[in-house]
Amino acid sequence: MTRVVNKWKDFVDELLAFKWILFGVVIYIYGLSAKEHMYVASLQTKLLLNKWDLLHKFFGDIYLILYFILPVFLYRSISIMMSDFDYAVLIRLGSYRSWVYATLVRLIQSASISIIVWGAVSLVLSIGAPSFAGWSPFSRLNASLSETQILQKFINSPILALVLHLALFVFSVSCIHLVLAILYVKWKNKGIVVFVAVFIWVYGVVSFKLLSPHSLFNLCHYLILHSGVAQFSNIWGSFAMVIGWMILLIWIVNRLDLNVKGYNWKYTAFIVLVVLALWSGMRENVGQTVWDQFLFMFIGGSRQAFYFKSFLCYWVLYFGVIYLVQLHLQTELSEMGYYKLVRYQSISRWFWAWYHKIMLYIGLYLFALALLALFILSLKRFSFDFHVSIDRSVTLLDMFYHFFVNGYLQVSFYVLFVFLISWLSKETFYSFVGIAILSFFMFPGLNNRGIIPSGLNSMAYLLTNDSIYRISTVLFLWNVFAIVFLLYVFSKQDLDF
Amino acid sequence: MPHILLDQVSKSFKGATIFENVNFAVEKGKIYGIIGPNGSGKSVLFKLICGFLFPDHGRVIVDGEELGVNKRFPSDFGIIIDRPGYIAGKTGFDNLKALALIRNKISDDKIKQTMRLVGLDPESTQKVKHYSLGMKQKLAIAQAIMEDQQTLILDEPFNALDADSVENIRNLLRKFKEEGRTILLTSHNQEDIDVLCDEVYRINRFKLEKVKK
Amino acid sequence: MLGHQVKVEFVRVFTWRQCIVWAALVLVLPVIQFMLIKDGYVYYRQLDLFLRLNSNFVPLLFPIIMVLVYSISFPSEQKNHFIPYVRIRIPLTTYFLSKLIVNAILSFLIAFLIVFVPFIFSMYIEPYLGIVRFYPTNGNPIPYTTFEQLLVLGTLPYGVLYSLWVGLNGMMYATMGLLLVMILEKPFIALSIPFVYYLLGNFITQVLGYDQFSPTFTIFPFSISQQPLWTVFVPFLFLCFVVMVLMFYLKERLHKHHD
């Protein structure tokens, strides 16, 4: 009990500290002039504002946040890290991961205090304005003169808007703190962390001043809700981005304590490439719905439509993952020996054990790919209407069937193909040559009957008059053929490594 | 099974080798002394043992668990490595209290008792920024032992202490050894090493060499 | 010692089987390509035929072909622990260097021939055979490609110079492959990296909109409009840089192992 009381006492002590009073004073002074502006705008439009307009102004003002609040938080974040990074503290926390979270908790405590102070000052400033009563007539104006005028179009209740805004802000600041803390743990160098913090601040200002307001790289979109809403035309874009970052950072934090020698960059590189491939697959001037773009992202090539760039994207998305499978296979086969086979008792049993895993991974990969594509599309202003506008004959069901079922069968065939060649030649590199040659049957004129299992899961086939069910049949038969052939090879071949 | 085991450990910083294929085993309940010239890597060794640094090659195993697999820092270690950072504007007691709160295993009384043990006044309102070097050192020792840590990693624990305090701390360490605790320490004073340690190692040409006693 | 070792390597590598493989590398893809393109396309000049012959397969498989010339045989030496036996007879650096030299010469020749043979065929032999139909331009613009700036020197010098350029690039990719095989322990990764590098180079330049610097288009300019000649040196110099870094790294590593 006394501990709880003590904690509260500490909290209140902290709240009344000189620095927070100073913090409040700065906001107050800035708020006075901001208030003035709001009243002028209200007079000019002859529409009445209320307390919500003022509160949203004080909490969401870009200049205030960018030039004052953000630097204060960056400073606080670094000062917490510096004071807490001590071997006596670390040994008690048990891991760097706990240390990062401990500093994050302290930062969030600071953030709560500052938000209390910030809120109190804002309330004082809004004394005299018309009282809280939903969105004011001023905020209902179809313009972007104030924070509320933007937010009112997307969120029903002003208090919810404020809560979401503060949540976004705290999330973003936490992300920044995590970045800095990770860097500090990795390099244990104050200079680097201070440099990065300054860089983040300068970047925030420069991206706000110099980039177009509709650039995804504008930091304000992720710190300030009304700015993000204006960018994405929905309230979730900013959150999606920030939470995406958060997940990535938490993943990194959870790996901080692992002694991984020579970090494996291949997955990171692959993800970056996949994002690039999907991003460059969008054709913004053709097709308005998300599903149109989804189709373009995976368009690949058919005998009637072929673009080199789409071909390269297909390579990255599908053969890229096959490349990872080959890397895996290479180690698997090189470690393959009697000792492993003895445990499995037969090659085919060993193969199934391996292939089971791969089959699961293919499914997960396709699923992740679809989610990633939709995530990227949510950052752009496409409509979420459930139809494909570029070709009305294509239903969404067709599209998903083609993407998942034919995609699955196609990738599964690639895996079997790669395995077969590696197994027969005892050298994984030849399977790489094989898959490269196989991919050329996507070129126009080489696969006129659509019976060679290469790139048959390209979305381009939806736009031709091929039946997607025929494609499934073809792919299914190839899979069966490959498996039968493999089993034949297994039964024929002597075991020799 | 040794309590702490360094298995083929190599470590270098920016091309400068500090350790090369070091093997070192620490048994429970003994006092180990590490000697070596300045910059030979005594505190690097301690940081490796505590998991603050990972070896470039090889493994560090504490109580059968390799650091960096499931666990980062070994538990129940009391350490003095580098100069501990204190909150300068608080008293010695408040500083210890802040550290104790992390694990929250011991009472205020225990903290005060430990402070008396090392020769500090727990009721003093003197802030740490006004402490002398010796008092700060005592505070460092206090934090390393206040939670009854079973393994103590002490880099130069006798630094800046006066003769009486040195004797006091030596006796304390001897008592801990009798209780079965394990202690690793460095000192530039040969006498400390001679009178306290069961085994002495010297860092020489990137290896740990056992010194005959 | 090095000269002798190079000679030994050459003798070792020139087997009937190997010569057939090389002939296949040079001839098979252009022949298939010729079969596919001899009808159904409009050609204005003999040169268009040559350029068309040089599209599709060879440009995309280029680094793979180059690696197949010679580097592919190296991993089996590693696998069969041949190297420790070599080591006691000659210094490893000499051994590796001789391999690299042989690889460079062979891959250069193959890459050279892979374009020069179709060049001779389409410019000097095909006119006698008359397999392909040519059309008058009728005012249609002729799509000029990079390197045609060299045509002012004459047709044959153009062919030779352009083939030399392809040969040089092929040599670089092959050298990169072999160096990686020597450095990395995993032959699959090592041998596939030149191709992955090439493909990613294409992908990234495409995505960023700098087609004129893509590895493919600067060696096989068929699908891109004429670019100034200096552009082709940008990816080439980058490639040279990568190869040099790898070479340096290998050297350092060999020294370390020796000590």
XYZ file of N, CA, C and O in Angstrom, chain A residues 28 31-32 35 39 49-56 58 119-132:
112
model
N 1.115 27.659 -23.404
C 0.148 28.720 -23.150
C 0.395 29.911 -24.077
O -0.517 30.431 -24.711
N -0.419 29.004 -27.491
C -1.865 28.819 -27.581
C -2.618 30.133 -27.720
O -3.613 30.215 -28.439
N -2.124 31.168 -27.054
C -2.797 32.474 -27.130
C -2.902 32.937 -28.568
O -3.964 33.361 -29.032
N -5.175 30.721 -30.646
C -6.582 30.993 -30.336
C -7.073 32.188 -31.144
O -8.139 32.164 -31.754
N -10.214 32.452 -33.829
C -11.336 33.392 -33.733
C -11.463 34.200 -34.998
O -12.565 34.449 -35.493
N -17.482 28.689 -33.580
C -16.684 27.534 -33.156
C -17.001 27.225 -31.702
O -17.680 27.996 -31.025
N -16.534 26.081 -31.212
C -16.701 25.780 -29.796
C -15.399 25.255 -29.205
O -14.353 25.262 -29.863
N -15.493 24.794 -27.967
C -14.276 24.393 -27.256
C -13.510 23.292 -27.981
O -12.295 23.217 -27.928
N -14.251 22.404 -28.675
C -13.576 21.301 -29.367
C -12.594 21.824 -30.414
O -11.505 21.300 -30.576
N -13.046 22.868 -31.131
C -12.156 23.413 -32.164
C -10.847 23.871 -31.549
O -9.771 23.621 -32.074
N -10.992 24.537 -30.401
C -9.790 25.054 -29.742
C -8.925 23.907 -29.219
O -7.709 23.891 -29.420
N -9.564 22.919 -28.566
C -8.783 21.803 -28.022
C -8.042 21.066 -29.124
O -6.855 20.755 -28.997
N -8.753 20.813 -30.209
C -8.092 20.122 -31.324
C -6.956 20.963 -31.888
O -5.930 20.441 -32.306
N -5.095 23.108 -30.159
C -3.929 23.097 -29.253
C -3.241 21.732 -29.257
O -2.033 21.648 -29.107
N -3.088 19.321 -21.668
C -4.538 19.385 -21.616
C -5.026 20.467 -20.673
O -5.949 21.225 -21.001
N -4.359 20.565 -19.515
C -4.783 21.571 -18.540
C -4.621 22.966 -19.122
O -5.531 23.813 -19.040
N -3.483 23.224 -19.751
C -3.247 24.530 -20.353
C -4.286 24.794 -21.431
O -4.841 25.898 -21.536
N -4.573 23.756 -22.237
C -5.546 23.925 -23.313
C -6.923 24.265 -22.756
O -7.629 25.122 -23.301
N -7.282 23.600 -21.650
C -8.586 23.884 -21.049
C -8.645 25.324 -20.553
O -9.637 26.022 -20.756
N -7.558 25.746 -19.912
C -7.517 27.131 -19.428
C -7.685 28.096 -20.592
O -8.444 29.060 -20.549
N -6.987 27.791 -21.696
C -7.034 28.665 -22.861
C -8.423 28.720 -23.483
O -8.819 29.734 -24.062
N -9.160 27.594 -23.364
C -10.454 27.574 -24.047
C -11.581 28.132 -23.179
O -12.736 28.091 -23.564
N -11.218 28.654 -22.013
C -12.238 29.300 -21.173
C -12.833 30.457 -21.947
O -12.117 31.235 -22.581
N -14.143 30.503 -21.929
C -14.796 31.618 -22.610
C -15.338 31.249 -23.965
O -16.216 31.931 -24.501
N -14.835 30.142 -24.542
C -15.372 29.724 -25.832
C -16.683 28.999 -25.618
O -16.925 28.490 -24.520
N -17.538 28.953 -26.639
C -18.796 28.214 -26.493
C -18.531 26.777 -26.084
O -17.515 26.208 -26.455
N -19.458 26.198 -25.339
C -19.164 24.930 -24.661
C -19.153 23.754 -25.631
O -19.537 23.854 -26.783
N -18.707 22.609 -25.085
C -18.633 21.373 -25.863
C -20.025 20.942 -26.286
O -20.879 20.710 -25.451
